[in-house]
Tab-separated table of C-alpha atoms and ligand atoms in Angstrom:
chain	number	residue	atom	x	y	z
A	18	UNK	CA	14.378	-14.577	-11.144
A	19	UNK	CA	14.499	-17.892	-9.732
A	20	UNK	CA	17.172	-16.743	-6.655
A	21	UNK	CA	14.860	-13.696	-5.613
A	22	UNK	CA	14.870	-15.063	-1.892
A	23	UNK	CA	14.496	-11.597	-0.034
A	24	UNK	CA	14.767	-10.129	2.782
A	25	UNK	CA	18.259	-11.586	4.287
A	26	UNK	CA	18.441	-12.657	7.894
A	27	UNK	CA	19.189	-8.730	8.549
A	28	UNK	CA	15.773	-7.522	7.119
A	29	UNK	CA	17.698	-6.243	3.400
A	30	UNK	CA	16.477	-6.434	0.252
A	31	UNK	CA	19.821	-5.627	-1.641
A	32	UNK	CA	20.966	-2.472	-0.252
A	33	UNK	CA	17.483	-1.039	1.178
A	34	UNK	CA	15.389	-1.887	4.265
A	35	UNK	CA	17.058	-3.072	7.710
A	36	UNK	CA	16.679	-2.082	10.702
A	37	UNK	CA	17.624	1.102	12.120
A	38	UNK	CA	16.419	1.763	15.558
A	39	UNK	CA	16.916	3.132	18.790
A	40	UNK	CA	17.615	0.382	21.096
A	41	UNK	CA	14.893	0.322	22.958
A	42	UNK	CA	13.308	-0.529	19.950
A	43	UNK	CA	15.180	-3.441	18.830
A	44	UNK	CA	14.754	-5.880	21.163
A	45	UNK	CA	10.424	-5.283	20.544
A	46	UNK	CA	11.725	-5.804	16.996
A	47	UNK	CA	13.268	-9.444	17.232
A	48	UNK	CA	10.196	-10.595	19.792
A	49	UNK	CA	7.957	-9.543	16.988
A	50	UNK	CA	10.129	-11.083	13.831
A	51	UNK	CA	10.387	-14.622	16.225
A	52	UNK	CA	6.919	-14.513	16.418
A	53	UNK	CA	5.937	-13.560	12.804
A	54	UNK	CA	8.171	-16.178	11.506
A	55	UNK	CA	6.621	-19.057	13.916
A	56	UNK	CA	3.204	-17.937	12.881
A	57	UNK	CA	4.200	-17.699	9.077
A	58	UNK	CA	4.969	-21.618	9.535
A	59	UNK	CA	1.945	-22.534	11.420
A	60	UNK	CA	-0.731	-23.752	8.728
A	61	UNK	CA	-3.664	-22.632	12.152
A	62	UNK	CA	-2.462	-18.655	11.619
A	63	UNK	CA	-2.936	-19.059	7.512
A	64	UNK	CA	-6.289	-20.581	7.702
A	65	UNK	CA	-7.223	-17.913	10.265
A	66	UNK	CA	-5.836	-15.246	7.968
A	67	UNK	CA	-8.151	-17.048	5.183
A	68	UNK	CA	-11.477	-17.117	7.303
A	69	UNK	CA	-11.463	-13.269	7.793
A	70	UNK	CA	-10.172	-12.943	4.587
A	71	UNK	CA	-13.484	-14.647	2.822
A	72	UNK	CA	-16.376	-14.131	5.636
A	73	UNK	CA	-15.278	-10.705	7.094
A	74	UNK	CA	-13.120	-8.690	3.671
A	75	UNK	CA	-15.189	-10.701	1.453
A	76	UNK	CA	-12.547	-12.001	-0.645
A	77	UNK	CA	-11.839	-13.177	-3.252
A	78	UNK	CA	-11.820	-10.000	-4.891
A	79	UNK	CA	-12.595	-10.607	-8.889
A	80	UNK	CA	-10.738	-9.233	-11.737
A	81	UNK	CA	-13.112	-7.432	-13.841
A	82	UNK	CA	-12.453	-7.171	-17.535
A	83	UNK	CA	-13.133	-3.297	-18.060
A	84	UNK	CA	-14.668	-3.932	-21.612
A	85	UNK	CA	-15.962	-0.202	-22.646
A	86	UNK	CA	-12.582	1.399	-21.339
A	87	UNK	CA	-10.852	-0.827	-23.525
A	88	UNK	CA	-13.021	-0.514	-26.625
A	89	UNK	CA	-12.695	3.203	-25.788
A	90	UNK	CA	-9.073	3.434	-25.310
A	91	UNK	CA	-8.870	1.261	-28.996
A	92	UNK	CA	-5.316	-1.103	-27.660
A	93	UNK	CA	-4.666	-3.609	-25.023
A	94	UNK	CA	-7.599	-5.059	-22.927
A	95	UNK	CA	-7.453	-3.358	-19.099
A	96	UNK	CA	-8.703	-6.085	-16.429
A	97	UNK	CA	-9.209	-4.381	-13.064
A	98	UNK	CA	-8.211	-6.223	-9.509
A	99	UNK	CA	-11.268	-5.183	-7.333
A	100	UNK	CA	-9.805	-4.487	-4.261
A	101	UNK	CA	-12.287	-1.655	-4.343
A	102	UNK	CA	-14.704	-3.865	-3.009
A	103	UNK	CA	-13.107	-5.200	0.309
A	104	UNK	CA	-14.949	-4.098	3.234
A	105	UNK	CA	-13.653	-0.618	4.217
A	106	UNK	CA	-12.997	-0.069	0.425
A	107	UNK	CA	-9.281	-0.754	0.359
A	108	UNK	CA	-6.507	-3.425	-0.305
A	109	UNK	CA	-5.553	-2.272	3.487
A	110	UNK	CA	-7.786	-4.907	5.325
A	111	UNK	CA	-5.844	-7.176	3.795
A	112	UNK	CA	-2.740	-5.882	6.184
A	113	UNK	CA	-4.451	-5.145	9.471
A	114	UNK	CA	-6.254	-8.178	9.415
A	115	UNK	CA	-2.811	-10.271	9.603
A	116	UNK	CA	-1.008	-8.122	12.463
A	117	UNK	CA	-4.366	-8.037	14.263
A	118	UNK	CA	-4.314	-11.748	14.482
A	119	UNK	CA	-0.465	-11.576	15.419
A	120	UNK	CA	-1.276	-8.893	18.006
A	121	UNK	CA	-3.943	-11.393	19.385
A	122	UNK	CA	-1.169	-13.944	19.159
A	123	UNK	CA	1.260	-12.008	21.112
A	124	UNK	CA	-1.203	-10.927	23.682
A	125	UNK	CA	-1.618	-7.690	23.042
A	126	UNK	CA	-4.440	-5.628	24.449
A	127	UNK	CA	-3.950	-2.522	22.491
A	128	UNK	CA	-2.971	-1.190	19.095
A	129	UNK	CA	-1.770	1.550	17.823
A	130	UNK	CA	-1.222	2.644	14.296
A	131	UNK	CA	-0.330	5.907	11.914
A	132	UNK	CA	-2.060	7.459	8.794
A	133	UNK	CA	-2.356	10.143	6.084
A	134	UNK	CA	-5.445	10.558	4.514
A	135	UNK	CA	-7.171	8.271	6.974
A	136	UNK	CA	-7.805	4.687	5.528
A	137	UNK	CA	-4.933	3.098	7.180
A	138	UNK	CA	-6.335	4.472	10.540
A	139	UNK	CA	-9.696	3.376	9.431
A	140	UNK	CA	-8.621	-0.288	8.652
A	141	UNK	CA	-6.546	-0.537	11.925
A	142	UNK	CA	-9.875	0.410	13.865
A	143	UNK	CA	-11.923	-1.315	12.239
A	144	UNK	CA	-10.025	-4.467	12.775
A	145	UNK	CA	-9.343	-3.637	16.526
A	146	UNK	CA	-13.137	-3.075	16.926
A	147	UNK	CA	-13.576	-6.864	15.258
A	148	UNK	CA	-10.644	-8.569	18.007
A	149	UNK	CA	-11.849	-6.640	20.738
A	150	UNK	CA	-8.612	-4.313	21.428
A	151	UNK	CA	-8.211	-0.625	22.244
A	152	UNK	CA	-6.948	1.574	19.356
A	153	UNK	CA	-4.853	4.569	18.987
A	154	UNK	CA	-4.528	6.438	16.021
A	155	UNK	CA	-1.610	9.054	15.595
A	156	UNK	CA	-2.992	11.610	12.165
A	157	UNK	CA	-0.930	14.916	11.871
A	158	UNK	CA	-3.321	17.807	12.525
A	159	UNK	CA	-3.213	19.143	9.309
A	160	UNK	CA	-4.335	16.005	8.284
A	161	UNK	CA	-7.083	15.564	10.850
A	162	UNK	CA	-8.933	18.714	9.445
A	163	UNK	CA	-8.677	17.668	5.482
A	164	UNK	CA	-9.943	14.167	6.578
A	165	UNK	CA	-12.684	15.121	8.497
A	166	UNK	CA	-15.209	12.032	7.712
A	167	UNK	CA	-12.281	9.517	8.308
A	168	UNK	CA	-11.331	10.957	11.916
A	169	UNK	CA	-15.110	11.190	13.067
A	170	UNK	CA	-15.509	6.886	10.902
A	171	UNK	CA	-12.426	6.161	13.494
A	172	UNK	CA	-14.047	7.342	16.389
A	173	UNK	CA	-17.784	5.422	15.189
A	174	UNK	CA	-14.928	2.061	15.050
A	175	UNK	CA	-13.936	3.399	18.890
A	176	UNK	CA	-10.711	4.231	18.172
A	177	UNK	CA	-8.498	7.480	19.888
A	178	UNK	CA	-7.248	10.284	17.046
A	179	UNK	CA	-4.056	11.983	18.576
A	180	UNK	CA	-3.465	14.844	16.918
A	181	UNK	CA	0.264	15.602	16.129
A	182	UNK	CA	1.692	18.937	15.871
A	183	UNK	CA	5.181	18.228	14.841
A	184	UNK	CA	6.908	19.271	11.062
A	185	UNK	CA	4.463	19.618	8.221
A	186	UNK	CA	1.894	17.698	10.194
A	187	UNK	CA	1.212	14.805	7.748
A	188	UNK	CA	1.743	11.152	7.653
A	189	UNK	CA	5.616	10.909	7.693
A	190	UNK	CA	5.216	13.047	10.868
A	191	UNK	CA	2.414	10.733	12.740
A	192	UNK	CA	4.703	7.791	11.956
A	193	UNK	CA	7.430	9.265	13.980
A	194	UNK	CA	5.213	10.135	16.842
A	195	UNK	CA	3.925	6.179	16.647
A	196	UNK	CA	7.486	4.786	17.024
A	197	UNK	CA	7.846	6.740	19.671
A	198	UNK	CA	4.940	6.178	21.487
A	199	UNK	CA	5.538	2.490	20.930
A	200	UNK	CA	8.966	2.716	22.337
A	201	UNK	CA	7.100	4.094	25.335
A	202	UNK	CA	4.322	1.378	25.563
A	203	UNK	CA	6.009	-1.799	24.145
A	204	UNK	CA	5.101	-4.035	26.999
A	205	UNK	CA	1.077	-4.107	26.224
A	206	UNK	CA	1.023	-2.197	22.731
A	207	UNK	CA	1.355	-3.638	19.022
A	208	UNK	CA	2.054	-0.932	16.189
A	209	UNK	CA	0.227	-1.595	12.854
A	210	UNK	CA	2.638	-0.593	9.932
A	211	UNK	CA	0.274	0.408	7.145
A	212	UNK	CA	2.393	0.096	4.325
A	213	UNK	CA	5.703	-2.442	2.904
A	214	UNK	CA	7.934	0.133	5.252
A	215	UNK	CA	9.647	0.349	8.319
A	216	UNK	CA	12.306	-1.701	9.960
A	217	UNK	CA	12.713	-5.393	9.442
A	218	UNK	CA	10.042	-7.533	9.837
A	219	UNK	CA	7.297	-4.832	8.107
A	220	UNK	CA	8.128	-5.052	5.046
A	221	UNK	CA	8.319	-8.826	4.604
A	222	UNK	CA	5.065	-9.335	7.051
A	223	UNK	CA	3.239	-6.553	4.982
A	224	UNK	CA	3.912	-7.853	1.748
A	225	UNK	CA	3.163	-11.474	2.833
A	226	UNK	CA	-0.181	-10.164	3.984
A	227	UNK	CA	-0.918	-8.570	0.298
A	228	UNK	CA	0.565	-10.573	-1.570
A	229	UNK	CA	-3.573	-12.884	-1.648
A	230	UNK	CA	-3.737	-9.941	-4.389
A	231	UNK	CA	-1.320	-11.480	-6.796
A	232	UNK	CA	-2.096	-14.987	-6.057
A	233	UNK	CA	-5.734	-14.299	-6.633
A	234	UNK	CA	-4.740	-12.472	-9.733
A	235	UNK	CA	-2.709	-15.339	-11.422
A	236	UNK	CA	-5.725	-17.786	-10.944
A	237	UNK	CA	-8.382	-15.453	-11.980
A	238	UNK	CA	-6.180	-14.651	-15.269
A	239	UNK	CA	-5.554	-17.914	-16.031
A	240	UNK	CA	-9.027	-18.654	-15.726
A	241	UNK	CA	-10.309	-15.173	-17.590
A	242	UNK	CA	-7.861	-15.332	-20.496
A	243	UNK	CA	-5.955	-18.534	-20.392
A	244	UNK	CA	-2.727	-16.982	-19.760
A	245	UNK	CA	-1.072	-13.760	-17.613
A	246	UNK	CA	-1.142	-10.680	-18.353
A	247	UNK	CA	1.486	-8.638	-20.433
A	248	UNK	CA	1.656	-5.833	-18.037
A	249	UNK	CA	0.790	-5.637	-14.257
A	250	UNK	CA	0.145	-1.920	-13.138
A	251	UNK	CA	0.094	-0.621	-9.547
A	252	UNK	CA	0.035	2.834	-8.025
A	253	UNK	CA	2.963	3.250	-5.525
A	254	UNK	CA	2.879	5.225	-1.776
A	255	UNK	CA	4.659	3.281	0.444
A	256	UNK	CA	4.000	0.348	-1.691
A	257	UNK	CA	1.824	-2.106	0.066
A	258	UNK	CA	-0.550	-3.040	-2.798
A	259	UNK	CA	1.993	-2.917	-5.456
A	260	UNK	CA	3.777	-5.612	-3.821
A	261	UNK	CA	1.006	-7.227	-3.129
A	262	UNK	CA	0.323	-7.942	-6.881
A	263	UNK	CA	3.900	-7.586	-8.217
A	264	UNK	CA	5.624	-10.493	-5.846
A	265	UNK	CA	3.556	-13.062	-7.087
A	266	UNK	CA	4.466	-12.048	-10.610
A	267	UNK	CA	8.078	-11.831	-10.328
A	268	UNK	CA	8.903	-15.090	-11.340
A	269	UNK	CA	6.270	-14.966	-14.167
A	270	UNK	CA	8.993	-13.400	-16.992
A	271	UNK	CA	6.131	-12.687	-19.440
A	272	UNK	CA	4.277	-10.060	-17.435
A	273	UNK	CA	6.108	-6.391	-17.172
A	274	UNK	CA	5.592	-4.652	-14.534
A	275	UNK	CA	5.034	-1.736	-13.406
A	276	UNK	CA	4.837	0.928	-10.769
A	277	UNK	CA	3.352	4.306	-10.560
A	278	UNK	CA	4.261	6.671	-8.424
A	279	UNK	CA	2.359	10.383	-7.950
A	280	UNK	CA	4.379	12.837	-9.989
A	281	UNK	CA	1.906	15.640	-8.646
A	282	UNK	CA	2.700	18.857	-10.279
A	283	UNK	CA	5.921	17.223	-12.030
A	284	UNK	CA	9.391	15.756	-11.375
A	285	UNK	CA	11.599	18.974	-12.598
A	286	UNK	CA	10.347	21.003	-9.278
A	287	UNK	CA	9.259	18.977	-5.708
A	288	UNK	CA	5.576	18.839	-6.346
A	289	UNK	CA	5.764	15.735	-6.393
A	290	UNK	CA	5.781	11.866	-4.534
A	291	UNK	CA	8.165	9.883	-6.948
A	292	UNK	CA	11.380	8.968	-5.167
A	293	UNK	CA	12.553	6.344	-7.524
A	294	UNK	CA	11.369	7.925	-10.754
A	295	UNK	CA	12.862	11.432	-9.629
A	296	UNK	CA	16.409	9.407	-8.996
A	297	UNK	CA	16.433	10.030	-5.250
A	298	UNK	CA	19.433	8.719	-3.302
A	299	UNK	CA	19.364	6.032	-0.282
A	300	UNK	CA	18.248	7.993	3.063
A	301	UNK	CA	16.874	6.330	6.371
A	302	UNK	CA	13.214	6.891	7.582
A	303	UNK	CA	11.219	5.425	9.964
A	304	UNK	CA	13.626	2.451	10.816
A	305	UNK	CA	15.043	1.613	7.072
A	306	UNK	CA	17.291	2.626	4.564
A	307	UNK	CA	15.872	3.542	0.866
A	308	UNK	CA	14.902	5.453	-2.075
A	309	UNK	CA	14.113	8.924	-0.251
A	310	UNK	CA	13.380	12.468	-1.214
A	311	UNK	CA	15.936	14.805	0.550
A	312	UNK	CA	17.621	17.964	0.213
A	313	UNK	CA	21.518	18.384	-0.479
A	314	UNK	CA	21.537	18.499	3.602
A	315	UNK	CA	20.156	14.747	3.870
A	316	UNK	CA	16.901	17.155	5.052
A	317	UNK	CA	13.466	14.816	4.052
A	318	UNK	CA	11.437	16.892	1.072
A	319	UNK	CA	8.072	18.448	1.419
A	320	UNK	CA	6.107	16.307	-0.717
A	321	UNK	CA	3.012	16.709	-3.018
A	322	UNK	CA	0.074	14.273	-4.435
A	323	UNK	CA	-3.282	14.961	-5.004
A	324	UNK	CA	-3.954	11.611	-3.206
A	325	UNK	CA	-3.364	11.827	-0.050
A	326	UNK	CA	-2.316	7.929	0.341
A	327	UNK	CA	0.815	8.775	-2.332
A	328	UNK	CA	2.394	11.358	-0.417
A	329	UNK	CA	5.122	10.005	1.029
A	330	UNK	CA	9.010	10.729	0.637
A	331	UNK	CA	10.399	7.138	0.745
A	332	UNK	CA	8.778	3.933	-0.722
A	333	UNK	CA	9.514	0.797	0.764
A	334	UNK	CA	12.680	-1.450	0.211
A	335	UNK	CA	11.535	-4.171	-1.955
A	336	UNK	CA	10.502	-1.578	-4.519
A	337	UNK	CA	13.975	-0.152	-4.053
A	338	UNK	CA	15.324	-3.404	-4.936
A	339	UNK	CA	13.390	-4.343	-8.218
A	340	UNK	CA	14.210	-0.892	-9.526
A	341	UNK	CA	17.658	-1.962	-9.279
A	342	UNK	CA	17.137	-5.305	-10.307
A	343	UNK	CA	15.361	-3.779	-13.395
A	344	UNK	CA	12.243	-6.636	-12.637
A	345	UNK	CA	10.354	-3.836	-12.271
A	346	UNK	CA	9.782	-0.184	-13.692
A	347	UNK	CA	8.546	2.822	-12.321
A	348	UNK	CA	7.298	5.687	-13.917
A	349	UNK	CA	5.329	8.960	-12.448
A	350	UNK	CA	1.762	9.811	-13.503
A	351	UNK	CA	0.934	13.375	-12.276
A	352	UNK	CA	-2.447	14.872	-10.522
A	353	UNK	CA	-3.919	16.019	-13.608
A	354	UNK	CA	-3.669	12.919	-15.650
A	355	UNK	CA	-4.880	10.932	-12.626
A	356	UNK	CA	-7.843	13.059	-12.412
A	357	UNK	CA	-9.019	12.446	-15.807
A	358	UNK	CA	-8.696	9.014	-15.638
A	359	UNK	CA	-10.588	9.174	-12.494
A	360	UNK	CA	-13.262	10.458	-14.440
A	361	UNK	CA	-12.431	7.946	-17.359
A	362	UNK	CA	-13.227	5.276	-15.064
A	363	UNK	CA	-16.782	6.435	-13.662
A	364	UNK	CA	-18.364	7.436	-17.020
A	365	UNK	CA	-17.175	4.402	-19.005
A	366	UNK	CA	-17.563	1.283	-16.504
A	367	UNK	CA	-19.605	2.359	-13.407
A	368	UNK	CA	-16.817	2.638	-11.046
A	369	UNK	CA	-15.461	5.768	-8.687
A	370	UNK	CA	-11.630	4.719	-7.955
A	371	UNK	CA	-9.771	6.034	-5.478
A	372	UNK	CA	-7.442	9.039	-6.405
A	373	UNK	CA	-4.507	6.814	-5.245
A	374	UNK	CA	-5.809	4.250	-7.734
A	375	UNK	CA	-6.583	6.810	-10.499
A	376	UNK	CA	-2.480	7.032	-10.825
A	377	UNK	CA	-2.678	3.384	-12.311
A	378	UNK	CA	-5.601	3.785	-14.333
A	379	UNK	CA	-4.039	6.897	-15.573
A	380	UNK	CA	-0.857	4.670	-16.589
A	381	UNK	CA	-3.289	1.880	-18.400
A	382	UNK	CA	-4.822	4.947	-19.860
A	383	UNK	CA	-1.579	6.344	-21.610
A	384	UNK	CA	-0.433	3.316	-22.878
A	385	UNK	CA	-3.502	0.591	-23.949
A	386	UNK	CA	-3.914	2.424	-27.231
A	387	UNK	CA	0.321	1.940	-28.235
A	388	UNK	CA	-0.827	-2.182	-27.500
A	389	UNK	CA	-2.196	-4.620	-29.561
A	390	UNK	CA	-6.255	-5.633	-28.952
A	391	UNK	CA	-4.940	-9.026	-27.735
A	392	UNK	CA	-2.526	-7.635	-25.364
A	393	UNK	CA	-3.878	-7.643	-21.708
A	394	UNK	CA	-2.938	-4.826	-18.486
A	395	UNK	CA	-3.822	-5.674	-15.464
A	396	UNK	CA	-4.514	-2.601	-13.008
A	397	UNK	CA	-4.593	-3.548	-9.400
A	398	UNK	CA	-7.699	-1.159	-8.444
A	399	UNK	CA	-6.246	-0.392	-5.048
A	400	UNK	CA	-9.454	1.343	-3.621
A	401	UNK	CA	-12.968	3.219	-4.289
A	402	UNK	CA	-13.371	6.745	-4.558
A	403	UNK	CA	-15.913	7.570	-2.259
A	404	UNK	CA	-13.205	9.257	0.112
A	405	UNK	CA	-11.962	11.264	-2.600
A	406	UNK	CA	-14.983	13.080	-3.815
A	407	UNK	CA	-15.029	16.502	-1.696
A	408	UNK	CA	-11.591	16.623	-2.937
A	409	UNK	CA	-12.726	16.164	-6.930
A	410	UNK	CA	-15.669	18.604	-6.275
A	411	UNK	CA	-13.264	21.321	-4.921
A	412	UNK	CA	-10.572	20.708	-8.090
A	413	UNK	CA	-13.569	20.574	-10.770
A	414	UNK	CA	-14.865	24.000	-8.953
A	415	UNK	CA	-18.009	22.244	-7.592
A	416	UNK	CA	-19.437	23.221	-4.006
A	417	UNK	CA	-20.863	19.735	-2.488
B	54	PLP	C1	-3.047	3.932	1.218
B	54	PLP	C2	-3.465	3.660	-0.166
B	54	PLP	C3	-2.531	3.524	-1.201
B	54	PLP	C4	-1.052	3.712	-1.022
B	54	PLP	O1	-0.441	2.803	-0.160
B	54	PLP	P1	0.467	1.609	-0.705
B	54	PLP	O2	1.098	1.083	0.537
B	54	PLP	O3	1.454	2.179	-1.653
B	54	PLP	O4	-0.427	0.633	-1.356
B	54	PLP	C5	-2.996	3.221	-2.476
B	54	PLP	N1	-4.311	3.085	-2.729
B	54	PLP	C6	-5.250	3.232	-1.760
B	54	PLP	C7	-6.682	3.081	-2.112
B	54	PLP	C8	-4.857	3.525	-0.447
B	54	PLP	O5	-5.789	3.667	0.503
């Protein structure tokens, strides 16, 4: 893949992504793609972006060879990307640092930023807290009251929650109500895209933000087994730390790839949070065109995960683009397989992952003991369970 040179000057990546705004929007849209591109060739914003990176995240994050999984599991060796163990327990950070420091470049005062299950809205604090900025949080209500320790962690940060009452009250609804309310406030207010979507620059500034996951990875592999990996393994949402690991890799030809998206309940009904591995068709959300789960009418899908950082109808348009490109593969893992690699993962190496994570250990899981004891997966550990355990409790019928 030597040509992969993506996005183009209008924000695609093949046929998905773009820009598709109202036009008050648009001209907030090319201020903030002039800027990102002057800081992306300014060596002073990268070593910025580094310091934080190393004194405040804590990075690098190591890869951990998960040695009693694998002897369990009998096949491949599984090597784990810790991005469990970045402050506020996510690969997130890794985002809201870099916007933070563009917000500071562009002189903004405030930010404002949507989420689902919370850690998005927790990063975007807790980085707004760090460059001294007010933050404001948009979290549909139903959302607010299943994420109860996450609202109340914002507010500790200093952050505002709005509530938002609109459709099924989740995270494709709070992003809505944050484009608007930046189409409202553009003069003094920066919006903090938490994932690889949105309209053009997002998903290029996103994934250039994760994307110290992969080149981390290919060093520490190099240096842990001489060589890269045979597979790379991510879990899918909107995509953020998948392409964080997987762009790095894509000019590597002997690693496969591959993506996993929540396939909840399963793909033959809509409990579920797979658009590519369902075979969605191309929709627009939230600014760009791509994979998204609709209804004959063009009517966005209820959707379902057990992780609340999966469930999301679209996924963002680089992923859209190495589906079709074939560089990379998705596949769905659903909640219950998730959930017992969730518990997989704490009995045999130590480690609560997040549920969101769980869907790639879950893949590594399935498919280590068809490999070869010299073959090597590499799961990026996206983030630590610690959110996720009222939820477990409640599914294993505990009362915490
Ligand atoms: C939010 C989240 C995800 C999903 O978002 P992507 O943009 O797809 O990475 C995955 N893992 C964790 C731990 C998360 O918090």
């Amino acid at each position: 893949m030597e040509n992969y040179h993506y996005p183009d000057d209008q924000g695609f990546f093949g046929q998905h992504g773009g820009l598709f705004v109202s036009e008050t929007l648009m001209a907030a849209l090319a201020e903030l793609k002039k800027v990102y591109y002057e800081a992306k060739a300014d060596p002073a914003f990268w070593a910025q972006f580094q310091y934080d990176l190393k004194h405040y995240v804590g990075r690098p994050s190591p890869v951990y060879h998960a040695k009693r999984l694998s002897d369990h599991l009998g096949g491949a060796q599984i090597y784990l990307k810790r991005e469990d163990l970045n402050h506020t327990g996510a690969h997130k950070v890794n985002n809201t640092i870099g916007q933070a420091l563009l917000a500071q470049r562009m002189g903004k005062k405030r930010v404002i930023a949507e989420t689902g299950a919370g850690q998005h809205g927790v990063a975007s604090a807790t980085v707004a807290a760090r460059f001294g900025m007010a933050c404001t949080v948009f979290m549909g209500t139903e959302d607010i009251k299943r994420q109860a320790p996450n609202v109340y962690r914002m507010k500790l940060l200093g952050a505002e929650v709005v509530g938002v009452e609109s459709g099924s009250k989740t995270l494709k609804d709070a992003m809505n109500e944050a484009l608007r309310e930046w189409v409202a406030r553009v003069d003094d207010t920066y919006y903090i895209i938490g994932t690889v979507a949105g309209p053009m620059p997002y998903p290029e500034m996103v994934r250039d933000f994760q994307c110290v996951i992969g080149e981390e990875a290919r060093m520490q592999m190099q240096e842990a087994i001489g060589r890269q990996p045979d597979v790379a393994v991510a879990c899918v949402g909107g995509g953020s730390n998948a392409i964080g690991l997987f762009h790095p890799y894509i000019d590597v030809p002997e690693t496969r790839l591959v993506g996993v998206e929540a396939g909840g309940l399963g793909l033959n009904g809509q409990q579920h949070a797979a658009p590519i591995s369902s075979g969605s068709q191309l929709g627009v959300l939230h600014g760009f065109r791509g994979y998204l789960m609709q209804d004959d009418h063009g009517q966005v899908l209820a959707t379902h995960s057990v992780s609340a950082g999966l469930d999301y109808p679209g996924v963002g348009p680089e992923h859209g683009l190495l589906h079709d490109l074939g560089r990379v593969q998705y596949e769905a893992i659903g909640d219950e397989a998730a959930l017992e690699a969730f518990h997989l993962l704490c009995l045999q190496e130590g480690i609560i992952p997040a549920l969101e994570s769980s869907h790639a250990v879950a893949w590594a899981v399935a498919n280590a003991p068809k490999m070869a004891k010299n073959e090597t997966i590499l799961v990026n550990l996206s983030g630590r369970g610690d959110k996720d355990i009222n939820t477990v409790a409640r599914l294993d019928g505990v009362s915490l």
